[in-house]
PDB file of C-alpha atoms and ligand atoms in Angstrom:
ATOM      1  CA  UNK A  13      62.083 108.697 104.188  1.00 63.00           C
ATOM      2  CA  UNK A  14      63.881 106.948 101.175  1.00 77.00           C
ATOM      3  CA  UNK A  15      64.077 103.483 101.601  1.00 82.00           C
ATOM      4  CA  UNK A  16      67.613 103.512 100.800  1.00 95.00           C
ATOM      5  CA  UNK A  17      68.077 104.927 104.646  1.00 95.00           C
ATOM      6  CA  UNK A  18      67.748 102.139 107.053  1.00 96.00           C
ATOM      7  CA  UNK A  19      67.661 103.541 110.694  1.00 97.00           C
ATOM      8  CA  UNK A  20      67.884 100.991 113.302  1.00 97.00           C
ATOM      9  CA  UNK A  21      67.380 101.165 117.080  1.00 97.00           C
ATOM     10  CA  UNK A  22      71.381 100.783 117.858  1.00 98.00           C
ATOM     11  CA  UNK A  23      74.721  99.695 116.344  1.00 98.00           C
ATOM     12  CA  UNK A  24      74.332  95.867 117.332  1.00 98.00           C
ATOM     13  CA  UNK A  25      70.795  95.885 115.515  1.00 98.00           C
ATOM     14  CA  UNK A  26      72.055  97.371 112.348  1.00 98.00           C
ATOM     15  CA  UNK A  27      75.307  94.956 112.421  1.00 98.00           C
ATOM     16  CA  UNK A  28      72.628  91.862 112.770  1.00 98.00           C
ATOM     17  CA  UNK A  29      70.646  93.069 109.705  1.00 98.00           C
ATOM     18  CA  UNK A  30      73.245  93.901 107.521  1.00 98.00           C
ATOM     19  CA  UNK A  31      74.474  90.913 108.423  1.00 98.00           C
ATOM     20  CA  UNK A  32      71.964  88.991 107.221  1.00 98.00           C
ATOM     21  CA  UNK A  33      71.619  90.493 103.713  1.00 98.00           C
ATOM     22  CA  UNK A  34      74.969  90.162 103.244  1.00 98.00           C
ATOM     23  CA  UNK A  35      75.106  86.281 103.882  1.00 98.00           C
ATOM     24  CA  UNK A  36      71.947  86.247 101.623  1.00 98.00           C
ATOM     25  CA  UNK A  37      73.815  88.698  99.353  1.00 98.00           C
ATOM     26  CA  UNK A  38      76.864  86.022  99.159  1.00 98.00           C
ATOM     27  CA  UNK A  39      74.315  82.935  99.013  1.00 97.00           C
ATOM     28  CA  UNK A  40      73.218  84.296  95.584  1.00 94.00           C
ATOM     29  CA  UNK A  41      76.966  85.005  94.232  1.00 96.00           C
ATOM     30  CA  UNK A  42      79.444  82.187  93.056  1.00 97.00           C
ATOM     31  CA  UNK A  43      82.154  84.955  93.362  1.00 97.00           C
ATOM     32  CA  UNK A  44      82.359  88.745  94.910  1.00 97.00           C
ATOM     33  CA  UNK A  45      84.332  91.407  95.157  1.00 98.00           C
ATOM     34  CA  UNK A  46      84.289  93.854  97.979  1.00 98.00           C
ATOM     35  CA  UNK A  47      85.687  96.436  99.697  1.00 99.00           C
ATOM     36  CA  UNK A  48      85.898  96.949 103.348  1.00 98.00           C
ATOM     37  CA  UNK A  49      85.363 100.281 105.210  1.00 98.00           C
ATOM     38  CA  UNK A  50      87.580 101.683 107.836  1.00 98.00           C
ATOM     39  CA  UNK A  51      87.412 103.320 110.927  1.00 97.00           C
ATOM     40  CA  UNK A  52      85.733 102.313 113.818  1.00 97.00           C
ATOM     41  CA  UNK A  53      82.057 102.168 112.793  1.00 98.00           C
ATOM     42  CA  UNK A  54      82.412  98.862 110.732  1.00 98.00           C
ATOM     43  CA  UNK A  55      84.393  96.932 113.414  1.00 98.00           C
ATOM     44  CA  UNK A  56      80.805  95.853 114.820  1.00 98.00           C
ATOM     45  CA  UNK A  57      79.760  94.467 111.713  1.00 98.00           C
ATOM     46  CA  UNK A  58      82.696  92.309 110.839  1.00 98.00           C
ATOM     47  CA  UNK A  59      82.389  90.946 114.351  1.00 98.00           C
ATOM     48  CA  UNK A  60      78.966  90.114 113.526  1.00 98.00           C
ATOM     49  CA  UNK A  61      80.013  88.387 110.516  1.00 98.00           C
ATOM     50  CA  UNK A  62      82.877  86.611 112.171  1.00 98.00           C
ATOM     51  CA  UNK A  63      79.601  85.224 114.552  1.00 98.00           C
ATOM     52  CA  UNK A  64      77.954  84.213 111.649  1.00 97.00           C
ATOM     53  CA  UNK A  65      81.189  82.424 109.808  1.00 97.00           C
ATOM     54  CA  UNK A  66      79.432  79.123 109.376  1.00 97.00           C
ATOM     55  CA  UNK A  67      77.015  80.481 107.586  1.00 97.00           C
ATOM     56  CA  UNK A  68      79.177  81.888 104.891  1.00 97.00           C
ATOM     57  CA  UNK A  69      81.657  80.455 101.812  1.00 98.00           C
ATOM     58  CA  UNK A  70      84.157  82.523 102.688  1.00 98.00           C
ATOM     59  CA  UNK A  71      86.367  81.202  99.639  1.00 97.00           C
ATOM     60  CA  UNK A  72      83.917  83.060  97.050  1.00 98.00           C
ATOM     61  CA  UNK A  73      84.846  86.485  98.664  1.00 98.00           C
ATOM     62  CA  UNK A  74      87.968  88.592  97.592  1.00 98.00           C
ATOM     63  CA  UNK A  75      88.535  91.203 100.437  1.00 98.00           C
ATOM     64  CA  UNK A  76      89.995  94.704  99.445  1.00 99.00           C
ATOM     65  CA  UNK A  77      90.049  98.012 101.422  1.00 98.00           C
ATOM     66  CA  UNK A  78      88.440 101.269 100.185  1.00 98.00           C
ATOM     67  CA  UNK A  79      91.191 103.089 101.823  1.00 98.00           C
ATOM     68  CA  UNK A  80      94.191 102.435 104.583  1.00 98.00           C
ATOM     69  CA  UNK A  81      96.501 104.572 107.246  1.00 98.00           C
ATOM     70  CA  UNK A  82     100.299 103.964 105.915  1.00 98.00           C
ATOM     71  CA  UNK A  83     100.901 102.334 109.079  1.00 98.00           C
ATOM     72  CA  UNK A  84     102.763  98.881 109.598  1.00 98.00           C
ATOM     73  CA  UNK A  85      99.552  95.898 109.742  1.00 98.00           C
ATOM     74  CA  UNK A  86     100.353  95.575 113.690  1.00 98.00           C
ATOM     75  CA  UNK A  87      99.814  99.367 114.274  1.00 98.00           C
ATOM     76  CA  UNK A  88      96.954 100.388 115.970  1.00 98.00           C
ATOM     77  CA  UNK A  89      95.469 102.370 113.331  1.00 98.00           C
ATOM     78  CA  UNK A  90      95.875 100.209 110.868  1.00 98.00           C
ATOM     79  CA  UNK A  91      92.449  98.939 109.337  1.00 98.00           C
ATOM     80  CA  UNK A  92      93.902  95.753 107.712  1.00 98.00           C
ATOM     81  CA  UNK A  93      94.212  94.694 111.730  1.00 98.00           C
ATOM     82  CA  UNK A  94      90.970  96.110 113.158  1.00 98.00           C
ATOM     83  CA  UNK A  95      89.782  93.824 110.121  1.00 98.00           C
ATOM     84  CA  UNK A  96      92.088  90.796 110.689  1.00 98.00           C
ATOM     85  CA  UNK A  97      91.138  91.129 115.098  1.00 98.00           C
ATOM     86  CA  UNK A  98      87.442  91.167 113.908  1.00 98.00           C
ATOM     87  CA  UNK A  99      86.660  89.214 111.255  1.00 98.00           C
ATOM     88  CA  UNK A 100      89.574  87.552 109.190  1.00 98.00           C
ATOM     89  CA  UNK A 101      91.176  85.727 112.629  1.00 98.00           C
ATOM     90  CA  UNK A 102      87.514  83.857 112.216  1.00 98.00           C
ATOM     91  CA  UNK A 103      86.978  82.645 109.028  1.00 97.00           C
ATOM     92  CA  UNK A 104      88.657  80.444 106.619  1.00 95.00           C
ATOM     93  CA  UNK A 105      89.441  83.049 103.577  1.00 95.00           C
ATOM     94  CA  UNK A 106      91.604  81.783 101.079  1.00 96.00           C
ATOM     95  CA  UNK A 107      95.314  83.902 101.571  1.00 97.00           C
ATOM     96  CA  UNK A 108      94.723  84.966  97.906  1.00 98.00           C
ATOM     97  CA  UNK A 109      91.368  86.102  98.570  1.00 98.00           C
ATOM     98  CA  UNK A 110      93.077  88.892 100.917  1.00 98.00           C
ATOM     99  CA  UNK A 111      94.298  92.091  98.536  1.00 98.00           C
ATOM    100  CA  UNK A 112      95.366  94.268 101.479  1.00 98.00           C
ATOM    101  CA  UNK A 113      96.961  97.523 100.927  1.00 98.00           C
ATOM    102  CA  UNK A 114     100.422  97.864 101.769  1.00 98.00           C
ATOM    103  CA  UNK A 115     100.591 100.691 104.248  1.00 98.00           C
ATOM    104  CA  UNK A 116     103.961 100.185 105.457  1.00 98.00           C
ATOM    105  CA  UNK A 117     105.016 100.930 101.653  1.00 98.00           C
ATOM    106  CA  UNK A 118     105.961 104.020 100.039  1.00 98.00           C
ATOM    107  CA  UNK A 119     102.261 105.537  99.757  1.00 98.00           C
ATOM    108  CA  UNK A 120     102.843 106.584  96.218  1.00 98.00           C
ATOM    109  CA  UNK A 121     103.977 103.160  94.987  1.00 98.00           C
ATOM    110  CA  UNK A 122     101.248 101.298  97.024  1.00 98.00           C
ATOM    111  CA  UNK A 123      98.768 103.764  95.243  1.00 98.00           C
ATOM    112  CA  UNK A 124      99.851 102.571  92.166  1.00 98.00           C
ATOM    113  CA  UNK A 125     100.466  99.191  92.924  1.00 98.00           C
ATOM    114  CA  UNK A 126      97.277  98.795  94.391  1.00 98.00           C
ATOM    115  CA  UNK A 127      95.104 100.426  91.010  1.00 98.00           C
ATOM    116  CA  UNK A 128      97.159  97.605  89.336  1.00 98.00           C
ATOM    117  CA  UNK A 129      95.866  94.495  91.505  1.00 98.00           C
ATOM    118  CA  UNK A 130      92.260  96.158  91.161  1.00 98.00           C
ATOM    119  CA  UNK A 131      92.963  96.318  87.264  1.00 98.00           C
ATOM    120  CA  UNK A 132      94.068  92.761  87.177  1.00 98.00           C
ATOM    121  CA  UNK A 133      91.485  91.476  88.868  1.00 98.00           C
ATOM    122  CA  UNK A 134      88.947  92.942  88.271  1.00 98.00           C
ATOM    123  CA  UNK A 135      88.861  94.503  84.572  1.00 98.00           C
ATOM    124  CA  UNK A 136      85.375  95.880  84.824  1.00 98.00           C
ATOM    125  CA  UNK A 137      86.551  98.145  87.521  1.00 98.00           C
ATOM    126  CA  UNK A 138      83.405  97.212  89.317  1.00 98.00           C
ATOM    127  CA  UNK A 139      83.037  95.953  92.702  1.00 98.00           C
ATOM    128  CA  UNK A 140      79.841  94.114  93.701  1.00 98.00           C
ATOM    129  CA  UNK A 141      79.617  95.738  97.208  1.00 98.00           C
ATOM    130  CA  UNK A 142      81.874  99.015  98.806  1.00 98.00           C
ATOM    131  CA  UNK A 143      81.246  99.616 102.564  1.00 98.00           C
ATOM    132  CA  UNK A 144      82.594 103.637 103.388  1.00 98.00           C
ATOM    133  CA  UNK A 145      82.135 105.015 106.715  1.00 98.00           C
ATOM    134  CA  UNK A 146      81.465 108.769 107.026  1.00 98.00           C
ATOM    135  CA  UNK A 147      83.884 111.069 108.882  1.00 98.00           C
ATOM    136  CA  UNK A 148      82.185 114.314 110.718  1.00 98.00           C
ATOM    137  CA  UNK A 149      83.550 116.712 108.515  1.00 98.00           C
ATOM    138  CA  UNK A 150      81.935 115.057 105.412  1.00 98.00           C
ATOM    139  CA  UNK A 151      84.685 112.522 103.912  1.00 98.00           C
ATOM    140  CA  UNK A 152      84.501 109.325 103.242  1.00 98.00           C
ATOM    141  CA  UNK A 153      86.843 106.802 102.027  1.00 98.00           C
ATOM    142  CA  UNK A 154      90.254 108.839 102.884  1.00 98.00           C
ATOM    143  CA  UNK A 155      89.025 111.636 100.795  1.00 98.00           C
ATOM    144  CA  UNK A 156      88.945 114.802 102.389  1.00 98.00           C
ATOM    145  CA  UNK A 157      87.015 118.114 102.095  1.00 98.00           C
ATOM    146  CA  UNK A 158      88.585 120.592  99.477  1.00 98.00           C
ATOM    147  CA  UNK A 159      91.955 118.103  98.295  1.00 98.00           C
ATOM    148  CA  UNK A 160      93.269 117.660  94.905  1.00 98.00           C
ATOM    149  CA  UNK A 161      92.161 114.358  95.470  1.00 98.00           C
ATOM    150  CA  UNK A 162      88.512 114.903  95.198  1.00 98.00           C
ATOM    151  CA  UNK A 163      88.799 116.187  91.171  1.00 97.00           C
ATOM    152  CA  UNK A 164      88.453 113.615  88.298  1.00 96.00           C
ATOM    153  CA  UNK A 165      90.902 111.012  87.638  1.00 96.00           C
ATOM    154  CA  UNK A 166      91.562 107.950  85.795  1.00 96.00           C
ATOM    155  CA  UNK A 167      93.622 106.688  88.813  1.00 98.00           C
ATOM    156  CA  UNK A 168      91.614 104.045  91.411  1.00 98.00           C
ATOM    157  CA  UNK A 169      93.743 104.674  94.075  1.00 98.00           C
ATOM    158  CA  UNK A 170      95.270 108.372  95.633  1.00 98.00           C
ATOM    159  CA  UNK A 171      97.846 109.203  98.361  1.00 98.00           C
ATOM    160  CA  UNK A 172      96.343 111.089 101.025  1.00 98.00           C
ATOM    161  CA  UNK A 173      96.984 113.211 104.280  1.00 98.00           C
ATOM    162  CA  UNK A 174      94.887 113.453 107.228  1.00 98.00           C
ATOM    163  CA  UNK A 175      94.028 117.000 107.796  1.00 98.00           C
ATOM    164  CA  UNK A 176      94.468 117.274 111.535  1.00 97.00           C
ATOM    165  CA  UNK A 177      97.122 114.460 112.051  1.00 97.00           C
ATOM    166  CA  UNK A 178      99.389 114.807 108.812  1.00 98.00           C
ATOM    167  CA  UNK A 179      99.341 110.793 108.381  1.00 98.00           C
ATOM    168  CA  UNK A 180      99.406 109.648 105.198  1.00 98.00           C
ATOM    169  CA  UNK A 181      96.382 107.453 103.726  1.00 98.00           C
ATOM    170  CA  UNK A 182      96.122 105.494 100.498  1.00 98.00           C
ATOM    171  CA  UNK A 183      92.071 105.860  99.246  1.00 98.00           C
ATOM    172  CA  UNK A 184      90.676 104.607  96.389  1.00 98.00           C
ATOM    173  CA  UNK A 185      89.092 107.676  94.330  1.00 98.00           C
ATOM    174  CA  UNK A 186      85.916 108.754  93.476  1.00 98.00           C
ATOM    175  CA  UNK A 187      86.188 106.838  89.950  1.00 98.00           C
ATOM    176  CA  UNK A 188      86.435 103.418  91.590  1.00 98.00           C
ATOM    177  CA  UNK A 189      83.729 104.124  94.500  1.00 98.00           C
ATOM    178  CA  UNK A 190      81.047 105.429  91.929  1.00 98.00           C
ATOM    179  CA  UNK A 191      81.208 102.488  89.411  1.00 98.00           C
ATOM    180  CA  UNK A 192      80.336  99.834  92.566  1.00 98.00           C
ATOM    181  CA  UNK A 193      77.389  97.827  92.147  1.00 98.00           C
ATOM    182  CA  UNK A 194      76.167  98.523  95.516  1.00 98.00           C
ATOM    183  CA  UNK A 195      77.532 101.119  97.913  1.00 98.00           C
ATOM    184  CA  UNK A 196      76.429 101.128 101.564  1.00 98.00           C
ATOM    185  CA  UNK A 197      77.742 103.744 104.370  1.00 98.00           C
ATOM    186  CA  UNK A 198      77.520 102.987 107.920  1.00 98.00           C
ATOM    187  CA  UNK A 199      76.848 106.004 110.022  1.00 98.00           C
ATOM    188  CA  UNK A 200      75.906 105.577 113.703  1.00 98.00           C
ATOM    189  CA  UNK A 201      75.692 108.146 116.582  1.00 98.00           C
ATOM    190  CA  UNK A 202      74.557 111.532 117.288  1.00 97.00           C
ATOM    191  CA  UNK A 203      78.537 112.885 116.607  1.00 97.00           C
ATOM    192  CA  UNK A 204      77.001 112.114 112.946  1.00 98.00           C
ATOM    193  CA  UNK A 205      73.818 113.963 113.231  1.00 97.00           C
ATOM    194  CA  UNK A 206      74.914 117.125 111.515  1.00 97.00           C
ATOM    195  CA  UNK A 207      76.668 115.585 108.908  1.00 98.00           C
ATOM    196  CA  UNK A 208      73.712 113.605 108.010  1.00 97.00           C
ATOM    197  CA  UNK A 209      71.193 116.712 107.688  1.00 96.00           C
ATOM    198  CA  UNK A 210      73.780 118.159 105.755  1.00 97.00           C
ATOM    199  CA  UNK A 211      74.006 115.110 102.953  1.00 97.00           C
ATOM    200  CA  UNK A 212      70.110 113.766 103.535  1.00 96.00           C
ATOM    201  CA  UNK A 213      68.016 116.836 104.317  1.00 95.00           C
ATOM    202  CA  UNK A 214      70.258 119.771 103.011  1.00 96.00           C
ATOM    203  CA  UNK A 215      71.538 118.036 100.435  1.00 96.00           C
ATOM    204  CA  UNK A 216      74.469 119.860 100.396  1.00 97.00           C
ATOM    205  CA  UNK A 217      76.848 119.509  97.079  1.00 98.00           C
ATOM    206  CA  UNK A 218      80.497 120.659  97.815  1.00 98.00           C
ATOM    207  CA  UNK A 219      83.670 119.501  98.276  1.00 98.00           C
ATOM    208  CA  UNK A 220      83.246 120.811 101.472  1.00 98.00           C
ATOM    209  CA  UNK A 221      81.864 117.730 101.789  1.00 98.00           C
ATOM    210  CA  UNK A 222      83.192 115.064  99.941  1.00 98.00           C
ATOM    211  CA  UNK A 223      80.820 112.245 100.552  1.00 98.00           C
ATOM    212  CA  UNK A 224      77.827 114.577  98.955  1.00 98.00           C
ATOM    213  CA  UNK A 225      79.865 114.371  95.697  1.00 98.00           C
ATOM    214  CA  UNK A 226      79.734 110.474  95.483  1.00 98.00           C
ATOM    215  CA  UNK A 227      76.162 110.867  96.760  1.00 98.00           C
ATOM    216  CA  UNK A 228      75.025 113.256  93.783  1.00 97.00           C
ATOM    217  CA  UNK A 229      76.582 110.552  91.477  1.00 96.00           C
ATOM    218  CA  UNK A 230      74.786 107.594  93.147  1.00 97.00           C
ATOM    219  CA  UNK A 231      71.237 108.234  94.538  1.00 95.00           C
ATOM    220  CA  UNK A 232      71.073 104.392  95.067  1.00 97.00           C
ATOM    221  CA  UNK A 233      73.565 105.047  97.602  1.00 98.00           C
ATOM    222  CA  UNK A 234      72.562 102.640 100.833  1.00 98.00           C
ATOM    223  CA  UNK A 235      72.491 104.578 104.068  1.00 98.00           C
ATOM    224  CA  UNK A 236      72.623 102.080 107.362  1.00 98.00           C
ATOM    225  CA  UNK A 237      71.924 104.328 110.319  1.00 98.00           C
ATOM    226  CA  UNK A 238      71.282 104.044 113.730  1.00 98.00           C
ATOM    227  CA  UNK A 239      68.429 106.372 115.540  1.00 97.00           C
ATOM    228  CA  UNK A 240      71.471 108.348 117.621  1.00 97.00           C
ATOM    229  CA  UNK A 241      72.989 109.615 114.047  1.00 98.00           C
ATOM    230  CA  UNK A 242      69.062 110.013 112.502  1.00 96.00           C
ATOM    231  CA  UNK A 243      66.936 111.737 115.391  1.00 87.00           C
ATOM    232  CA  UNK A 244      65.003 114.614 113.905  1.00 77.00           C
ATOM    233  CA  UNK A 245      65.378 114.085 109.870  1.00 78.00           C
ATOM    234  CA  UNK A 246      62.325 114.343 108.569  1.00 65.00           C
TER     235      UNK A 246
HETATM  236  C1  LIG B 319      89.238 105.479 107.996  1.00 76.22           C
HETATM  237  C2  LIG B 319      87.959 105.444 107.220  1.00 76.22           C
HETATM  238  C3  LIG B 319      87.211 106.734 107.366  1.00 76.22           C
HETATM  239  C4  LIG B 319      86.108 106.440 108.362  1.00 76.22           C
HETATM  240  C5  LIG B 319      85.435 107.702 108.825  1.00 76.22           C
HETATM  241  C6  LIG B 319      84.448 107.375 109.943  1.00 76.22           C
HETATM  242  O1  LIG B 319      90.231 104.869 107.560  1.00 76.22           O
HETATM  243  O2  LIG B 319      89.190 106.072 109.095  1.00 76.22           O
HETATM  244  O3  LIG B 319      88.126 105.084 105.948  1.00 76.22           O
HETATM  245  O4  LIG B 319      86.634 107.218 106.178  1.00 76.22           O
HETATM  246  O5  LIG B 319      85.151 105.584 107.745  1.00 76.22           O
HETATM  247  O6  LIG B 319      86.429 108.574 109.319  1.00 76.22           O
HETATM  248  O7  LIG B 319      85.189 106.823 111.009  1.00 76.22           O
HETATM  249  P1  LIG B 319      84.453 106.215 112.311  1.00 76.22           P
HETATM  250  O8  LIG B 319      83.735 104.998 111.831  1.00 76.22           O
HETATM  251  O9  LIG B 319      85.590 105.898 113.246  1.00 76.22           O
HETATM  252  O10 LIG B 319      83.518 107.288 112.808  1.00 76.22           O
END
């Protein structure tokens, strides 16, 4: 199996590793840029890391999110407070260092907005290290199978809609996620299973599939698994 797939025994073993490369990751950096997954799968690892603070110089990391719901920051879906309950309640982070998207904005300003803060501050385009989670039906980020938003474009950020619920989303694109410097998806569980064979073993290439179209881009592409979301790929 490539090395790029890390398969650990459970969730809590995979947040401790990643873990520790990524305070080695920030030892080694004087100043980083990354984005932050959403969903529940990542929630794990930024309590980890909020265990861990200490061991971490928190004012060298700027904190943006690959995607958001255009919720209010105290609703319940909103990743900016799964974030903030997890990890950002525990650690001394600059305010500045905190570029969280606006979802209780209009989505299509905040899109735009938002592609302007990346532009401004960071003019390579290039963050040093996107986490993406990976949804069942094969999207990542909040891009979803066979959307307008899954076609090239100069823009960094896109306005969204949840397929099954309707509710908006504001997700970077495709043309921000493949020029990261290191991308690394959490996947964990056997809900993921089939989704994984699809990407891994079939190596499917659709927009059925959205995730498989950053993946054909980026074979260095960093897969943190657990055995649950793993068992039986050869
Ligand atoms: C979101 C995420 C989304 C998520 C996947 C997996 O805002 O929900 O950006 O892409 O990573 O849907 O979600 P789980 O981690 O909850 O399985």
């Amino acid at each position: 199996m490539s090395d790029k797939i890390k398969v650990f025994k459970n969730p809590s073993e995979l947040a401790e590793k990643l873990a520790e490369e990524f305070i080695h990751y920030v030892d080694n950096k004087s100043t980083l840029n990354i984005a932050l997954a959403g969903g529940s799968t990542p929630k794990l690892l930024y309590e980890t890391l909020a265990k861990h603070s200490n061991e971490i110089d928190w004012s060298k990391i700027h904190f943006y999110w690959g995607d958001e719901r255009c919720v209010s920051p105290d609703h319940s879906d909103s990743n900016y407070l799964m974030t903030k309950t997890a990890l950002l309640d525990y650690i001394d982070t600059p305010t500045e260092n905190i570029h969280r998207l606006l979802g209780e904005d209009v989505p299509e300003n905040e899109a735009r907005r938002y592609d302007n803060e990346i532009k401004s501050n960071i003019p390579s385009l290039k963050f040093d290290w996107i986490f993406l989670g990976l949804g069942t039906d094969g999207h990542t980020a909040s891009l979803f199978p066979n959307t307008e938003n899954l076609k090239n474009t100069t823009d960094l950020c896109v306005v969204a809609e949840h397929p099954e619920s309707g509710q908006n989303r504001i997700s970077f694109t495709f043309s921000i996620l493949e020029k990261a410097d290191r991308i690394s998806f959490l996947v964990t569980g056997s809900n993921k299973k089939d989704v994984i064979h699809k990407i891994l073993v079939d190596k499917i290439v659709s927009d059925e599939y959205p995730v498989s179209l950053l993946f054909n881009k980026r074979k260095d592409i960093e897969w943190w698994t657990d055995e649950n979301a793993v068992s039986g790929l050869s």
